[in-house]
């Protein structure tokens, strides 16, 4: 039986049998002998190139392709077609074209030897060079290049060059971002970067938080793990800041309008009898609790959630379902699609993370307790959970600038180790640390977005593009391992040359990648902006609880005894290393969460209030746009959800134009009869993967599955029965 | 009509029984509702203090009412506002669960045809002569088994439109450009003598006289001869349907049948080939030879190519739906949802059916070839395939009225045995003739709606409404097995289309763009097929129905027209002002128009 998703390896696949001999192809079309170059970016250098290279057309079952030049630069692997390209691309990336692969975006490279394919792990090609090169990308594109038409020497060079630059370990300074220079543009969506005390101050004011800002880590004197600026409970004393190099320090994330707040911390390595550390942790918990006179719940995420290794493992299995290089494989894997999807465990991990976030939300929203989430480093699972919690609770983070600020706050300033989690530098010893934690977060966001479309200002296209941008080595945002490394890289001043000092843009400067028109795809036309006049009224009664006062639900005989009790129990739990009080197995969500969710469901849905995800089996879905966009077999021509979104966007544009007209007229009061309502643009019909994979030709032939019919095995004897069983039954 | 008002009426009306206990069944001999209530109940039973054991909320106390049309449960608990309103046609089975509890209560399970099971508990009447409300339910839920009349005969709603007029076979033929030089309309089945499960109007090649048709009828199972369903307006390629040929083990042949298929091919000048799609798996088709059936041999039918589409029979489909119900109702196992779903094979069957229709549509559209489609009898899988292929090929069928015509034509008039497949009013719930064939068709349509959200004039609610009334027995539309049978019912019942066409607004897809003469080829990969949550899991309160897209669209439409109006007003005002300025009345106050505050 063919196992799904092996992607590589054993099975000799039809795709490696060329149905057309090289001679035939040549005679069909003589490749023009010219070496084309792509438009190089400032700072981009070509390492090697080869021509002619045949790039197989993916959406074609016969092994045809396009001739062109294959190049490797310090930024990308580029393929420049000899043929004229379709100019009409709606969603063109300014940095790299549809046939280009940024070096960081390369996931794996396979060498094709006649009918076998072999995973390439190092730049040294021992025996003969392969006649085919297959590149799997992190954005799930698959490229197949035939190397047999060019000179053997060139073929070897380009193959080794690409393998070397994509897979070999490199130093940070070799990343293209350090060579790229760019004039910064004003950002379309102003993003708070959280690199100054002012930004944090604003955020605390916005959420009416009650903590204190620590600015003493400007030069990472306190700790290299901590950000330059951070916020801790008021009660934390200064000598505690760096006691364990910042480990165990509760860092403020966000405050609920009732006054309770969410904190995150890395855990202090604790031995059985380590009284110093225990005392320290207890003090920290007290600080978190007493600050607001609220109870506190702690949760050690690494004990209750899948670890980063498990995330990596699941995603490795999962992504193989989409890195498919021929139609036969596609239809083979279609048979057991649902169970393979489930077996990868990826969707279940998403469910567990969302579930955990809902639990934390419940504590903040319904129980008004402070929550401290912990984990070994405090920069992986904590980032996912804290950002999801904020996204569910705070409508600001569901706007586009708000979301970008959230990523800055929790992930970038929060010190998520992008460098190692993405293994940007291909260090072999860092392979253990590789894990798509940020992607997991984006997927969780996508689940929320697809369930509560009108609550989000950004679109799924935005999320897809953001997930791609992680692997574009131009932006400073996702490049570094910590705040400390980022700051020192930016500050590094090498007086002789400009190189070394970092002047690369943040990913939020979207104009680097897309023109304004393309950026319009980032806006979700379903988003219903909050009507300004309703602001005061729209709060539900429970939102009107007074700030910073114990809620009425706070049923304690006397505060003093309450806290004693609470901390006692916390102590106990700490010693037992079983902090989680609401741990649960994935299949039996604790009744309270379920009740919490159902109570929320019964209320009228307010897209500007709390949004909770439905976690029931059918509600957690596959992110079709991200994962299926390059597969020609699943393109629905003239259909897809985009058809509706386009209609909405069109209408929205008309409404906006009308508004402008009114405004304009209101001001000038001129006689002008040009004010014809925006005429409908001829509805461009797209495929379901629009705006991606746009240059593909519209095919009018349906894709007929090749093996539907053998697949369905009906186990019982029912299949052999006759349709008309009982002629005797008389009816009516 | 609350319990209180009922009690009030009961005092005035003649009572045949008066029982004082709280679990009383009031029996009114007859009582008529006012005409304005629109429904016409002949009788009504009510039991107080019944417990509905809701699988999602828990036990709820309330009153249970059974009329000759519906079962109605109203929760009387203060903090719950729950009501169940279920047409009796939906009830598949009523059974007592376990014995009498310590509280003297008896539990009853009500298994429904629409993917839910209900459980009630109530106190058994002390007096053994009194009927339990569930006995009453069992009586009225199965009018056929109890020699009662369907409620549809009593239903007297007046609709502005007569749905029976939606489909007229001749008009539909005319729309397709028939008859033409190659195809004629035959009256050979005018009195259903040739084939009692076929419509009276048949379209056949002009070269085949009626005598030949009679001979062919003897050769095709149940007399279901090859007749035209659809003709391509440009290429003249046709979709023809029939039942299996009775070739048997001796490979019997029929000259006239061979001539007919040749004539079908000749009627299309674009192609010198004919495709015969046998919907069955080849194993089953072969097995049918033992019973006298079989399939066309390529020796006997020159230039014809036979393709098996491997769709399984009604029993496999019924079993698949049963498994699906287990998986989705009442609770869904979260972490094994996908593998459980896969193990039901439901979506796989949907995929195979859609793939079959896709191949047919592809042959007709891209290959410009005529096709003949059949299964064993040609009323289940054949109907699924031809109607889906026609939906892909002809945009007319994607409008509301067009779809109604499609259902009337390919399903009702061509004798899909609705009565038998659904088991209307029949208590024999294990009947092996029941099968969700039509449900699968509607599911396939839903899959297409999802893939092409702007190509259909109707919405998901339209499909759900059709399915609800497939079981409700409120309308005559799906009550019979053939056109011949239904001819008698038409005058006595109302059509579902009367109801639907009188409130089209509700069933209209706001995103509909009529791209006429455009063929839709859905993607039939599992990656794009999805379980229809809005139908199969709609009883689960955790699955919040999602219609924000439509709402948003309507909002925007309203906003646009509002703004257009304002722009228009403004323009008029400006024009007026200009006019007044020219007539030198400069003193008029300048009205400043503030920019409109709209939040989109």
PDB file of C-alpha atoms in Angstrom, chain A residues 519-647:
ATOM      1  CA  UNK A 519      -2.348  45.134  -0.625  1.00  0.00           C
ATOM      2  CA  UNK A 520      -6.077  45.618  -0.937  1.00  0.00           C
ATOM      3  CA  UNK A 521      -6.358  41.837  -0.805  1.00  0.00           C
ATOM      4  CA  UNK A 522      -5.258  42.038   2.812  1.00  0.00           C
ATOM      5  CA  UNK A 523      -8.491  43.701   3.795  1.00  0.00           C
ATOM      6  CA  UNK A 524     -11.395  41.471   4.675  1.00  0.00           C
ATOM      7  CA  UNK A 525     -14.498  42.931   3.032  1.00  0.00           C
ATOM      8  CA  UNK A 526     -16.630  41.134   5.589  1.00  0.00           C
ATOM      9  CA  UNK A 527     -15.184  43.167   8.408  1.00  0.00           C
ATOM     10  CA  UNK A 528     -17.791  45.300  10.036  1.00  0.00           C
ATOM     11  CA  UNK A 529     -16.134  48.281  11.594  1.00  0.00           C
ATOM     12  CA  UNK A 530     -17.512  49.263  14.895  1.00  0.00           C
ATOM     13  CA  UNK A 531     -20.033  52.052  14.542  1.00  0.00           C
ATOM     14  CA  UNK A 532     -18.620  54.910  16.570  1.00  0.00           C
ATOM     15  CA  UNK A 533     -21.846  56.047  18.154  1.00  0.00           C
ATOM     16  CA  UNK A 534     -22.543  52.682  19.681  1.00  0.00           C
ATOM     17  CA  UNK A 535     -19.269  52.545  21.555  1.00  0.00           C
ATOM     18  CA  UNK A 536     -20.715  53.344  24.920  1.00  0.00           C
ATOM     19  CA  UNK A 537     -23.810  51.311  24.613  1.00  0.00           C
ATOM     20  CA  UNK A 538     -22.336  48.234  23.083  1.00  0.00           C
ATOM     21  CA  UNK A 539     -20.754  47.009  26.250  1.00  0.00           C
ATOM     22  CA  UNK A 540     -22.708  44.196  27.651  1.00  0.00           C
ATOM     23  CA  UNK A 541     -23.770  44.583  31.268  1.00  0.00           C
ATOM     24  CA  UNK A 542     -20.928  42.494  32.540  1.00  0.00           C
ATOM     25  CA  UNK A 543     -18.506  44.785  30.798  1.00  0.00           C
ATOM     26  CA  UNK A 544     -19.561  47.517  33.093  1.00  0.00           C
ATOM     27  CA  UNK A 545     -18.037  46.004  36.128  1.00  0.00           C
ATOM     28  CA  UNK A 546     -15.916  48.474  37.868  1.00  0.00           C
ATOM     29  CA  UNK A 547     -12.283  48.415  37.213  1.00  0.00           C
ATOM     30  CA  UNK A 548      -9.808  47.077  39.675  1.00  0.00           C
ATOM     31  CA  UNK A 549     -12.394  46.124  42.171  1.00  0.00           C
ATOM     32  CA  UNK A 550     -12.996  42.589  43.155  1.00  0.00           C
ATOM     33  CA  UNK A 551     -15.986  41.430  41.203  1.00  0.00           C
ATOM     34  CA  UNK A 552     -19.154  40.485  42.925  1.00  0.00           C
ATOM     35  CA  UNK A 553     -18.338  36.911  42.154  1.00  0.00           C
ATOM     36  CA  UNK A 554     -15.457  37.267  44.493  1.00  0.00           C
ATOM     37  CA  UNK A 555     -16.835  35.214  47.295  1.00  0.00           C
ATOM     38  CA  UNK A 556     -14.354  35.326  50.121  1.00  0.00           C
ATOM     39  CA  UNK A 557     -15.076  35.788  53.764  1.00  0.00           C
ATOM     40  CA  UNK A 558     -12.002  37.889  54.274  1.00  0.00           C
ATOM     41  CA  UNK A 559      -9.326  38.858  51.857  1.00  0.00           C
ATOM     42  CA  UNK A 560      -6.539  37.904  54.120  1.00  0.00           C
ATOM     43  CA  UNK A 561      -7.538  34.354  54.655  1.00  0.00           C
ATOM     44  CA  UNK A 562      -8.339  34.005  51.011  1.00  0.00           C
ATOM     45  CA  UNK A 563      -4.916  34.844  49.854  1.00  0.00           C
ATOM     46  CA  UNK A 564      -3.364  32.680  52.405  1.00  0.00           C
ATOM     47  CA  UNK A 565      -5.347  29.797  51.169  1.00  0.00           C
ATOM     48  CA  UNK A 566      -4.595  30.526  47.614  1.00  0.00           C
ATOM     49  CA  UNK A 567      -0.885  30.798  48.058  1.00  0.00           C
ATOM     50  CA  UNK A 568      -0.827  27.727  50.210  1.00  0.00           C
ATOM     51  CA  UNK A 569      -2.448  25.716  47.547  1.00  0.00           C
ATOM     52  CA  UNK A 570      -0.105  27.212  45.012  1.00  0.00           C
ATOM     53  CA  UNK A 571       2.815  26.191  47.092  1.00  0.00           C
ATOM     54  CA  UNK A 572       1.561  22.720  47.201  1.00  0.00           C
ATOM     55  CA  UNK A 573       1.102  22.654  43.522  1.00  0.00           C
ATOM     56  CA  UNK A 574       4.494  24.055  42.843  1.00  0.00           C
ATOM     57  CA  UNK A 575       6.162  21.401  44.871  1.00  0.00           C
ATOM     58  CA  UNK A 576       4.262  18.766  43.073  1.00  0.00           C
ATOM     59  CA  UNK A 577       5.265  20.314  39.762  1.00  0.00           C
ATOM     60  CA  UNK A 578       1.656  19.914  38.864  1.00  0.00           C
ATOM     61  CA  UNK A 579       0.674  23.441  38.451  1.00  0.00           C
ATOM     62  CA  UNK A 580      -2.038  22.978  35.977  1.00  0.00           C
ATOM     63  CA  UNK A 581      -5.343  23.008  37.671  1.00  0.00           C
ATOM     64  CA  UNK A 582      -7.321  22.697  34.615  1.00  0.00           C
ATOM     65  CA  UNK A 583      -5.483  20.201  32.694  1.00  0.00           C
ATOM     66  CA  UNK A 584      -7.538  17.854  30.624  1.00  0.00           C
ATOM     67  CA  UNK A 585      -7.322  15.206  28.030  1.00  0.00           C
ATOM     68  CA  UNK A 586      -8.048  16.449  24.547  1.00  0.00           C
ATOM     69  CA  UNK A 587     -11.278  14.565  24.204  1.00  0.00           C
ATOM     70  CA  UNK A 588     -13.005  15.635  27.347  1.00  0.00           C
ATOM     71  CA  UNK A 589     -12.888  19.363  27.657  1.00  0.00           C
ATOM     72  CA  UNK A 590     -13.548  20.190  31.205  1.00  0.00           C
ATOM     73  CA  UNK A 591     -17.216  20.831  31.702  1.00  0.00           C
ATOM     74  CA  UNK A 592     -16.618  24.387  32.777  1.00  0.00           C
ATOM     75  CA  UNK A 593     -15.024  25.385  29.485  1.00  0.00           C
ATOM     76  CA  UNK A 594     -17.837  23.783  27.621  1.00  0.00           C
ATOM     77  CA  UNK A 595     -20.343  25.606  29.771  1.00  0.00           C
ATOM     78  CA  UNK A 596     -18.424  28.807  29.291  1.00  0.00           C
ATOM     79  CA  UNK A 597     -18.510  28.320  25.546  1.00  0.00           C
ATOM     80  CA  UNK A 598     -22.172  27.443  25.523  1.00  0.00           C
ATOM     81  CA  UNK A 599     -23.075  30.377  27.710  1.00  0.00           C
ATOM     82  CA  UNK A 600     -21.221  32.568  25.256  1.00  0.00           C
ATOM     83  CA  UNK A 601     -23.021  30.928  22.341  1.00  0.00           C
ATOM     84  CA  UNK A 602     -26.408  31.760  23.775  1.00  0.00           C
ATOM     85  CA  UNK A 603     -25.646  35.443  23.809  1.00  0.00           C
ATOM     86  CA  UNK A 604     -26.061  37.421  20.636  1.00  0.00           C
ATOM     87  CA  UNK A 605     -22.833  37.464  18.719  1.00  0.00           C
ATOM     88  CA  UNK A 606     -20.920  40.711  19.034  1.00  0.00           C
ATOM     89  CA  UNK A 607     -18.056  40.866  16.596  1.00  0.00           C
ATOM     90  CA  UNK A 608     -16.507  43.614  18.637  1.00  0.00           C
ATOM     91  CA  UNK A 609     -16.601  41.670  21.828  1.00  0.00           C
ATOM     92  CA  UNK A 610     -15.352  38.317  22.921  1.00  0.00           C
ATOM     93  CA  UNK A 611     -14.975  35.773  20.133  1.00  0.00           C
ATOM     94  CA  UNK A 612     -14.555  32.107  20.964  1.00  0.00           C
ATOM     95  CA  UNK A 613     -13.751  29.348  18.521  1.00  0.00           C
ATOM     96  CA  UNK A 614     -15.939  26.319  18.053  1.00  0.00           C
ATOM     97  CA  UNK A 615     -13.651  23.358  18.593  1.00  0.00           C
ATOM     98  CA  UNK A 616     -15.964  20.625  17.482  1.00  0.00           C
ATOM     99  CA  UNK A 617     -14.507  18.207  14.911  1.00  0.00           C
ATOM    100  CA  UNK A 618     -16.021  19.684  11.745  1.00  0.00           C
ATOM    101  CA  UNK A 619     -15.285  23.235  12.855  1.00  0.00           C
ATOM    102  CA  UNK A 620     -11.505  22.858  12.750  1.00  0.00           C
ATOM    103  CA  UNK A 621     -10.731  22.946   9.097  1.00  0.00           C
ATOM    104  CA  UNK A 622      -7.935  22.793   6.640  1.00  0.00           C
ATOM    105  CA  UNK A 623      -6.528  26.152   5.619  1.00  0.00           C
ATOM    106  CA  UNK A 624      -7.373  25.538   2.005  1.00  0.00           C
ATOM    107  CA  UNK A 625      -5.871  28.711   0.643  1.00  0.00           C
ATOM    108  CA  UNK A 626      -2.442  28.244   2.164  1.00  0.00           C
ATOM    109  CA  UNK A 627      -2.110  24.543   1.606  1.00  0.00           C
ATOM    110  CA  UNK A 628      -3.900  23.862  -1.635  1.00  0.00           C
ATOM    111  CA  UNK A 629      -3.102  26.978  -3.610  1.00  0.00           C
ATOM    112  CA  UNK A 630      -0.395  25.461  -5.813  1.00  0.00           C
ATOM    113  CA  UNK A 631      -2.079  22.154  -6.562  1.00  0.00           C
ATOM    114  CA  UNK A 632      -3.553  22.303 -10.058  1.00  0.00           C
ATOM    115  CA  UNK A 633      -5.854  19.366  -9.382  1.00  0.00           C
ATOM    116  CA  UNK A 634      -7.917  21.270  -6.859  1.00  0.00           C
ATOM    117  CA  UNK A 635      -8.330  24.550  -8.641  1.00  0.00           C
ATOM    118  CA  UNK A 636     -11.987  25.279  -9.131  1.00  0.00           C
ATOM    119  CA  UNK A 637     -12.209  27.429 -12.205  1.00  0.00           C
ATOM    120  CA  UNK A 638     -14.790  30.119 -11.919  1.00  0.00           C
ATOM    121  CA  UNK A 639     -15.459  29.221  -8.313  1.00  0.00           C
ATOM    122  CA  UNK A 640     -14.064  29.161  -4.835  1.00  0.00           C
ATOM    123  CA  UNK A 641     -14.734  31.352  -1.849  1.00  0.00           C
ATOM    124  CA  UNK A 642     -12.853  34.129  -3.593  1.00  0.00           C
ATOM    125  CA  UNK A 643     -15.755  34.582  -5.981  1.00  0.00           C
ATOM    126  CA  UNK A 644     -17.868  35.785  -3.087  1.00  0.00           C
ATOM    127  CA  UNK A 645     -15.107  37.831  -1.534  1.00  0.00           C
ATOM    128  CA  UNK A 646     -14.538  39.587  -4.855  1.00  0.00           C
ATOM    129  CA  UNK A 647     -18.196  40.445  -5.121  1.00  0.00           C
TER     130      UNK A 647
END
